[in-house]
Coordinates of C-alpha atoms in Angstrom, one line a residue:
Chain X
X227 CA -67.3 28.9 -9.7
X228 CA -63.8 30.1 -10.6
X229 CA -64.3 32.2 -13.7
X230 CA -61.9 34.2 -15.9
X231 CA -63.2 37.1 -17.8
X232 CA -60.8 38.1 -20.7
X233 CA -61.1 41.7 -21.5
X234 CA -61.2 44.9 -19.4
X235 CA -63.7 47.0 -21.5
X236 CA -67.3 47.7 -20.8
X237 CA -68.4 44.0 -21.5
X238 CA -65.6 42.6 -19.3
X239 CA -66.5 45.0 -16.5
X240 CA -70.2 44.3 -16.7
X241 CA -69.8 40.5 -16.7
X242 CA -67.1 40.4 -14.1
X243 CA -69.0 42.7 -11.8
X244 CA -72.2 40.7 -12.1
X245 CA -70.4 37.3 -11.6
X246 CA -68.7 38.6 -8.5
X247 CA -71.9 40.0 -7.1
X248 CA -73.4 36.5 -7.6
X249 CA -70.7 35.0 -5.4
X250 CA -68.3 33.6 -8.0
X251 CA -64.5 34.0 -7.7
X252 CA -63.6 36.2 -10.7
X253 CA -60.3 37.0 -12.2
X254 CA -60.2 39.5 -15.1
X255 CA -57.5 38.8 -17.6
X256 CA -55.6 41.5 -19.5
X257 CA -52.4 41.7 -21.5
X258 CA -50.3 43.5 -18.9
X259 CA -52.0 44.1 -15.5
X260 CA -49.6 46.9 -14.4
X261 CA -50.2 48.9 -17.6
X262 CA -54.0 48.3 -17.4
X263 CA -54.1 49.7 -13.9
X264 CA -51.8 52.6 -14.8
X265 CA -54.1 53.9 -17.6
X266 CA -55.9 57.0 -16.4
X267 CA -57.4 58.1 -19.7
X268 CA -60.9 57.1 -20.9
X269 CA -60.9 54.5 -23.7
X270 CA -61.7 55.2 -27.3
X271 CA -65.5 55.1 -26.6
X272 CA -65.2 57.6 -23.7
X273 CA -65.6 55.0 -21.0
X274 CA -63.7 55.5 -17.7
X275 CA -60.3 53.6 -17.3
X276 CA -60.4 50.1 -15.9
X277 CA -58.7 51.3 -12.7
X278 CA -61.7 53.4 -11.8
X279 CA -64.0 50.5 -12.1
X280 CA -61.6 48.2 -10.3
X281 CA -61.5 50.7 -7.4
X282 CA -65.2 49.9 -6.8
X283 CA -64.7 46.2 -7.4
X284 CA -61.7 45.2 -5.3
X285 CA -63.0 41.7 -4.8
X286 CA -62.3 41.0 -8.5
X287 CA -58.7 40.1 -9.2
X288 CA -56.7 41.2 -12.2
X289 CA -54.1 39.0 -13.9
X290 CA -52.5 38.2 -17.2
X291 CA -54.7 36.4 -19.7
X292 CA -52.8 33.2 -19.1
X293 CA -52.9 33.4 -15.3
X294 CA -56.6 34.2 -15.3
X295 CA -57.5 31.3 -17.6
X296 CA -55.2 28.8 -15.8
X297 CA -57.1 29.0 -12.6
X298 CA -60.6 29.1 -14.1
X299 CA -63.3 26.4 -14.5
X300 CA -65.0 28.6 -17.1
X301 CA -63.6 31.3 -19.3
X302 CA -65.5 34.3 -20.7
X303 CA -64.1 35.9 -23.9
X304 CA -65.1 39.6 -23.5
X305 CA -62.4 40.9 -25.8
X306 CA -63.0 42.9 -29.0
X307 CA -63.7 40.6 -32.0
X308 CA -60.7 41.9 -34.0
X309 CA -58.3 40.7 -31.2
X310 CA -60.2 37.7 -29.9
X311 CA -58.1 35.0 -31.4
X312 CA -54.9 36.7 -30.3
X313 CA -56.3 37.2 -26.7
X314 CA -57.2 33.5 -26.6
X315 CA -53.7 32.5 -27.8
X316 CA -52.2 34.6 -25.0
X317 CA -54.6 32.9 -22.6
X318 CA -53.1 29.6 -23.8
X319 CA -54.8 26.6 -25.5
X320 CA -53.8 24.5 -22.5
X321 CA -55.7 26.8 -20.1
X322 CA -58.9 26.6 -22.2
X323 CA -58.9 22.9 -22.9
X324 CA -61.9 21.0 -21.5
X325 CA -63.5 24.2 -20.2
X326 CA -66.7 26.1 -21.3
X327 CA -65.6 29.1 -23.2
X328 CA -68.4 31.7 -23.2
X329 CA -67.7 33.8 -26.3
X330 CA -69.3 37.3 -26.5
X331 CA -67.0 38.8 -29.1
X332 CA -68.5 40.1 -32.4
X333 CA -66.6 40.3 -35.6
X334 CA -66.9 44.0 -36.1
X335 CA -64.7 45.7 -38.7
X336 CA -64.5 49.5 -38.1
X337 CA -61.8 50.0 -40.8
X338 CA -64.3 51.7 -43.1
X339 CA -65.9 53.8 -40.3
X340 CA -69.4 53.5 -38.8
X341 CA -71.5 51.5 -39.0
X342 CA -68.9 48.6 -39.0
X343 CA -69.2 45.6 -41.3
X344 CA -68.4 42.1 -40.2
X345 CA -65.0 40.5 -41.0
X346 CA -66.6 37.0 -41.0
X347 CA -70.2 36.1 -41.7
X348 CA -72.8 34.1 -43.4
X349 CA -70.8 30.9 -44.3
X350 CA -68.6 31.1 -41.1
X351 CA -68.6 32.9 -37.8
X352 CA -66.1 34.2 -35.2
X353 CA -67.5 31.6 -32.8
X354 CA -66.6 28.9 -35.2
X355 CA -63.2 30.4 -35.9
X356 CA -62.5 30.3 -32.1
X357 CA -63.7 26.7 -31.9
X358 CA -61.4 25.7 -34.8
X359 CA -58.4 27.5 -33.3
X360 CA -59.0 25.9 -29.8
X361 CA -60.6 22.5 -30.6
X362 CA -60.4 21.4 -26.9
X363 CA -62.3 24.4 -25.6
X364 CA -66.1 24.0 -25.4
X365 CA -67.3 27.2 -27.1
X366 CA -70.7 28.6 -26.3
X367 CA -71.7 31.7 -28.2
X368 CA -74.1 34.0 -26.3
X369 CA -74.7 37.5 -24.9
X370 CA -73.4 39.1 -28.2
X371 CA -76.7 40.5 -29.2
X372 CA -77.3 43.2 -26.5
X373 CA -75.5 46.0 -24.7
X374 CA -73.2 45.2 -21.8
X375 CA -75.4 46.4 -19.0
X376 CA -78.3 44.3 -20.2
X377 CA -76.1 41.2 -20.7
X378 CA -75.5 41.3 -17.0
X379 CA -78.9 42.6 -15.8
X380 CA -81.6 42.0 -18.4
X381 CA -84.4 42.6 -15.8
X382 CA -83.4 46.3 -15.9
X383 CA -85.4 46.5 -19.2
X384 CA -88.6 45.9 -17.2
X385 CA -89.9 43.3 -19.7
X386 CA -88.8 39.8 -20.7
X387 CA -86.5 39.6 -23.7
X388 CA -84.6 36.8 -25.4
X389 CA -81.1 35.6 -25.2
X390 CA -79.6 33.1 -27.7
X391 CA -77.1 30.3 -27.1
X392 CA -75.1 28.3 -29.8
X393 CA -72.7 25.5 -29.1
X394 CA -71.7 22.0 -29.9
X395 CA -71.2 20.8 -26.3
X396 CA -74.4 20.1 -24.4
X397 CA -72.7 20.1 -21.0
X398 CA -71.0 23.4 -21.5
X399 CA -74.2 24.9 -22.9
X400 CA -76.1 23.8 -19.8
X401 CA -73.5 25.4 -17.5
X402 CA -73.7 28.7 -19.5
X403 CA -77.5 28.6 -19.5
X404 CA -77.4 28.3 -15.7
X405 CA -75.2 31.4 -15.5
X406 CA -77.5 33.3 -17.9
X407 CA -80.5 32.4 -15.8
X408 CA -78.7 33.6 -12.6
X409 CA -78.2 37.0 -14.4
X410 CA -82.0 37.2 -14.9
X411 CA -82.3 35.9 -18.5
X412 CA -85.8 34.3 -18.4
X413 CA -86.1 33.5 -22.2
X414 CA -83.1 31.5 -23.3
X415 CA -83.4 30.0 -26.8
X416 CA -80.9 27.2 -27.6
X417 CA -80.4 27.7 -31.4
X418 CA -78.5 24.5 -31.7
X419 CA -74.9 23.8 -32.8
X420 CA -72.2 26.5 -32.9
X421 CA -72.9 27.0 -36.6
X422 CA -76.0 29.0 -35.5
X423 CA -73.7 31.7 -34.2
X424 CA -73.7 33.0 -37.8
X425 CA -77.2 34.0 -37.1
X426 CA -76.6 35.9 -33.9
X427 CA -73.4 37.6 -35.1
X428 CA -75.3 38.8 -38.2
X429 CA -77.8 40.5 -35.8
X430 CA -75.2 43.2 -35.2
X431 CA -75.9 45.2 -38.4
X432 CA -79.6 45.8 -37.4
X433 CA -78.6 46.2 -33.7
X434 CA -76.3 49.1 -34.6
X435 CA -79.0 50.7 -36.8
X436 CA -81.6 50.3 -34.1
X437 CA -79.3 52.0 -31.6
X438 CA -79.2 54.9 -34.1
X439 CA -83.0 54.9 -34.8
X440 CA -84.0 54.6 -31.1
X441 CA -81.2 56.8 -29.8
X442 CA -80.3 54.3 -27.0
X443 CA -78.6 51.0 -26.5
X444 CA -81.1 50.0 -23.8
X445 CA -83.2 47.6 -25.9
X446 CA -83.2 43.9 -26.7
X447 CA -84.7 41.4 -29.1
X448 CA -87.7 39.4 -27.9
X449 CA -88.8 36.4 -30.0
X450 CA -92.6 36.7 -29.8
X451 CA -94.3 33.3 -30.3
Chain T
X108 CA -105.5 52.3 -53.9
X109 CA -104.6 50.5 -57.1
X110 CA -101.8 48.1 -56.1
X111 CA -99.7 45.6 -58.1
X112 CA -98.3 42.6 -56.3
X113 CA -95.5 41.0 -58.3
X114 CA -95.2 37.3 -57.5
X115 CA -97.6 34.5 -57.1
X116 CA -96.0 32.5 -54.2
X117 CA -97.0 32.4 -50.6
X118 CA -95.9 36.0 -50.0
X119 CA -97.7 37.4 -53.0
X120 CA -100.9 35.5 -52.1
X121 CA -100.8 36.6 -48.5
X122 CA -100.2 40.3 -49.3
X123 CA -102.6 40.4 -52.3
X124 CA -105.4 38.7 -50.3
X125 CA -105.0 41.1 -47.4
X126 CA -105.0 44.2 -49.6
X127 CA -108.1 43.0 -51.4
X128 CA -109.8 42.3 -48.1
X129 CA -109.0 45.8 -47.0
X130 CA -110.7 47.2 -50.0
X131 CA -107.8 47.9 -52.4
X132 CA -107.9 47.1 -56.1
X133 CA -105.3 44.4 -56.5
X134 CA -103.6 43.0 -59.6
X135 CA -101.2 40.1 -59.1
X136 CA -98.3 40.2 -61.6
X137 CA -96.8 37.1 -63.1
X138 CA -94.6 36.2 -66.1
X139 CA -97.3 34.4 -68.0
X140 CA -100.8 34.5 -66.6
X141 CA -102.1 31.6 -68.7
X142 CA -99.3 29.2 -67.6
X143 CA -99.6 30.4 -63.9
X144 CA -103.3 29.5 -63.9
X145 CA -102.6 26.2 -65.8
X146 CA -100.2 24.9 -63.1
X147 CA -101.8 22.2 -61.0
X148 CA -98.8 21.0 -59.1
X149 CA -97.7 22.3 -55.7
X150 CA -94.6 24.6 -55.8
X151 CA -91.2 23.5 -54.6
X152 CA -92.1 24.1 -51.0
X153 CA -95.3 22.0 -51.2
X154 CA -97.7 25.0 -51.3
X155 CA -100.9 24.6 -53.4
X156 CA -100.8 26.0 -57.0
X157 CA -101.8 29.7 -57.5
X158 CA -105.0 28.7 -59.3
X159 CA -106.3 27.1 -56.1
X160 CA -105.8 30.3 -54.2
X161 CA -107.1 32.4 -57.0
X162 CA -110.3 30.3 -57.0
X163 CA -111.0 31.6 -53.5
X164 CA -109.9 35.2 -54.4
X165 CA -111.6 36.0 -57.7
X166 CA -111.7 39.7 -56.9
X167 CA -108.0 39.8 -57.3
X168 CA -106.9 40.2 -61.0
X169 CA -104.0 38.4 -62.6
X170 CA -101.9 40.0 -65.3
X171 CA -98.4 40.2 -66.7
X172 CA -95.8 41.9 -64.5
X173 CA -95.9 44.9 -66.9
X174 CA -99.7 45.2 -67.1
X175 CA -100.0 44.8 -63.3
X176 CA -97.4 47.5 -62.6
X177 CA -98.7 49.9 -65.4
X178 CA -102.0 50.4 -63.7
X179 CA -100.7 50.6 -60.1
X180 CA -100.1 53.5 -57.8
X181 CA -98.0 51.3 -55.5
X182 CA -96.0 48.2 -56.5
X183 CA -95.2 45.3 -54.1
X184 CA -92.1 43.2 -55.0
X185 CA -93.1 39.7 -53.6
X186 CA -90.8 37.8 -55.9
X187 CA -88.0 35.5 -54.8
X188 CA -84.8 37.4 -54.2
X189 CA -82.8 35.6 -56.9
X190 CA -85.2 36.7 -59.6
X191 CA -86.2 40.1 -58.1
X192 CA -84.2 42.3 -60.5
X193 CA -85.4 40.3 -63.5
X194 CA -89.1 40.5 -62.4
X195 CA -88.8 44.2 -61.9
X196 CA -87.2 44.6 -65.4
X197 CA -90.1 42.7 -66.8
X198 CA -92.5 45.0 -64.9
X199 CA -90.7 47.9 -66.7
X200 CA -88.8 50.8 -65.2
X201 CA -91.4 53.2 -66.7
X202 CA -94.1 51.4 -64.8
X203 CA -92.2 51.8 -61.5
X204 CA -91.1 55.4 -61.9
X205 CA -92.4 57.8 -59.3
X206 CA -94.2 55.0 -57.4
X207 CA -93.6 53.5 -53.9
X208 CA -92.0 50.1 -54.5
X209 CA -92.6 48.0 -51.3
X210 CA -89.7 45.4 -51.5
X211 CA -90.1 42.2 -49.5
X212 CA -87.6 40.1 -51.3
X213 CA -84.6 38.5 -49.5
X214 CA -81.3 37.7 -51.1
X215 CA -81.3 34.0 -50.2
X216 CA -78.9 31.8 -52.0
X217 CA -79.9 28.1 -51.8
X218 CA -77.2 26.9 -54.2
X219 CA -75.3 25.2 -51.3
X220 CA -78.4 23.8 -49.7
X221 CA -80.2 24.7 -46.4
X222 CA -79.8 27.0 -44.6
X223 CA -79.2 29.4 -47.4
X224 CA -76.6 32.1 -47.4
X225 CA -77.1 35.6 -48.7
X226 CA -75.9 36.6 -52.1
X227 CA -75.6 40.3 -51.1
X228 CA -75.0 41.5 -47.6
X229 CA -73.1 43.7 -45.1
X230 CA -71.8 46.4 -47.4
X231 CA -74.8 46.3 -49.8
X232 CA -78.3 44.9 -49.8
X233 CA -80.9 43.7 -52.3
X234 CA -83.0 46.7 -51.5
X235 CA -80.2 49.0 -52.5
X236 CA -79.5 46.9 -55.7
X237 CA -83.2 47.4 -56.6
X238 CA -83.0 51.1 -56.0
X239 CA -79.9 51.5 -58.1
X240 CA -81.4 49.5 -60.9
X241 CA -84.6 51.5 -60.8
X242 CA -83.6 55.0 -59.6
X243 CA -87.0 56.5 -60.3
X244 CA -88.8 54.0 -58.1
X245 CA -89.2 54.9 -54.4
X246 CA -88.0 51.7 -52.7
X247 CA -89.2 50.9 -49.2
X248 CA -87.8 47.7 -47.7
X249 CA -90.1 46.1 -45.2
X250 CA -92.0 42.9 -44.3
X251 CA -89.0 40.8 -45.1
X252 CA -88.4 39.7 -41.5
X253 CA -91.4 37.4 -40.8
X254 CA -93.4 34.6 -42.4
X255 CA -96.0 35.5 -45.0
X256 CA -99.1 34.9 -42.9
X257 CA -97.8 37.2 -40.2
X258 CA -96.8 39.9 -42.7
X259 CA -100.4 40.2 -43.6
X260 CA -102.0 39.6 -40.2
X261 CA -99.5 40.3 -37.4
X262 CA -102.3 40.3 -34.7
X263 CA -102.7 36.6 -35.2
X264 CA -99.6 36.2 -33.0
X265 CA -101.6 37.5 -30.1
X266 CA -98.9 39.9 -28.9
X267 CA -97.4 43.0 -30.3
X268 CA -94.3 42.5 -32.4
X269 CA -92.1 44.8 -34.5
X270 CA -91.9 45.6 -38.2
X271 CA -89.0 47.6 -39.7
X272 CA -89.0 50.0 -42.6
X273 CA -86.0 51.3 -44.6
X274 CA -86.2 53.8 -47.4
X275 CA -84.9 57.1 -48.8
X276 CA -88.2 58.7 -49.8
X277 CA -90.2 60.0 -46.8
X278 CA -93.5 60.2 -48.7
X279 CA -93.3 56.6 -50.0
X280 CA -92.3 55.4 -46.5
X281 CA -95.4 57.2 -45.0
X282 CA -97.6 55.5 -47.6
X283 CA -96.1 52.1 -46.8
X284 CA -96.4 52.7 -43.0
X285 CA -100.1 53.4 -43.5
X286 CA -100.6 50.1 -45.2
X287 CA -98.6 48.3 -42.5
X288 CA -100.8 49.8 -39.8
X289 CA -103.9 48.8 -41.7
X290 CA -102.6 45.2 -41.7
X291 CA -102.4 45.4 -37.9
X292 CA -98.7 46.3 -37.4
X293 CA -98.7 48.3 -34.2
X294 CA -94.9 48.7 -33.7
X295 CA -93.3 50.1 -36.8
X296 CA -89.7 51.2 -36.5
X297 CA -88.3 53.5 -39.2
X298 CA -84.7 52.5 -39.3
X299 CA -83.8 55.3 -41.6
X300 CA -82.4 55.3 -45.1
X301 CA -82.5 52.3 -47.5
X302 CA -79.0 51.5 -46.5
X303 CA -80.5 50.1 -43.2
X304 CA -82.0 47.3 -45.2
X305 CA -78.6 45.6 -44.8
X306 CA -79.6 45.1 -41.2
X307 CA -83.1 43.6 -41.9
X308 CA -81.9 41.3 -44.7
X309 CA -79.1 40.0 -42.4
X310 CA -81.8 39.0 -40.0
X311 CA -82.7 36.0 -42.3
X312 CA -79.9 33.8 -41.0
X313 CA -81.1 33.9 -37.4
X314 CA -84.8 33.8 -38.6
X315 CA -84.1 30.5 -40.4
X316 CA -82.3 29.0 -37.4
X317 CA -85.1 30.1 -35.1
X318 CA -87.6 28.4 -37.3
X319 CA -85.6 25.2 -36.9
X320 CA -85.1 25.6 -33.1
X321 CA -88.8 26.5 -32.5
X322 CA -90.3 24.1 -35.0
X323 CA -92.5 26.8 -36.4
X324 CA -92.5 30.0 -38.6
X325 CA -95.2 31.6 -36.4
X326 CA -92.9 34.0 -34.5
X327 CA -91.6 37.5 -34.9
X328 CA -89.0 39.9 -33.5
X329 CA -90.1 42.4 -30.9
X330 CA -87.8 45.2 -30.0
X331 CA -88.2 45.5 -26.2
X332 CA -87.3 49.0 -25.0

């Protein structure tokens, strides 16, 4: 499948690399490809610059958000939550229309420090905001409840764990579930309509505190039943 | 141990019954014992009246909130979140002072229907509100992330699952963890200070949607790591 991954951070890298490894044609979208490749400093989290990752993944193309989305059959929103709507506007509503939009972004607000709060929650969600802003896209919220490396390779945990999907379009959800299964996700729970993304986005506060208590991000939720 | 369980609903019944079975001396607290025992109608959720349960658990005493708390070494708040602070005021600050207060209540707001939203979240929690209102109590938030029968008997799931504890008093937390282990909880994660209750209370939105998607409340979170 032709897939655009919007965002060059750890999430974008993990998803783009995995999709490419699985045989998809992947274009990573960014604001300005030249300046993305020119950056030589680690990001704010200490991660290596995109160019270093790209050197090891030359089969993955880099383009503007709009060019990446235009050629894609499915678009992944791997941007930070606080810029997600802007990134998608730059990608262009016309380039998202009619396509599954796999939304990973979380509405984290770091303005008061760590741990962040959520800038939308409880009676609304970022997934729903995206859907309202781009009504012709077929938003499927998923993968926002675990660390990037486990999104792409859940089997590396060594035990089965759970991934959640929320969305209003059954066909788009089925396409996304197929991708998740190809990543190794063997316990996918369809929570129902996109409204249920309120639940998964509100997992972030405990996720962040678990990371503190356990001293690692290498964990995931399993729904035991 | 002498334990007061404040609240006569499903949670109070499950916890009180289990504690009694384990050999503790248990007093259930209610607003007005006579009227609690006189009720013959099911509650709003269709559960049998307290008197029916009490007939099968005559070793458990029933008293006013204040009388129950006065004689206890540990107090369990099993009231509904929307009345929790009022229930604890009726129990009496002097009867909570210096004691572990195991707080199970969730800040669910059903005023706009189902699923409920949370009346406190993200930058505060009900657990912290309780602690601020009763500064001499030693609040430990736990058991608020699963259905009543599994709180009391987690082994009935047939697989290990996780329970979280949050609290500022190490001694009270150790006492509560001992009780949890006696219930059968074999994976207790201490999230840290009471502030971390924001994370567990914000699990309710996905818990409620999982109950809908799975068609049962017999499930629990396991943190796979």
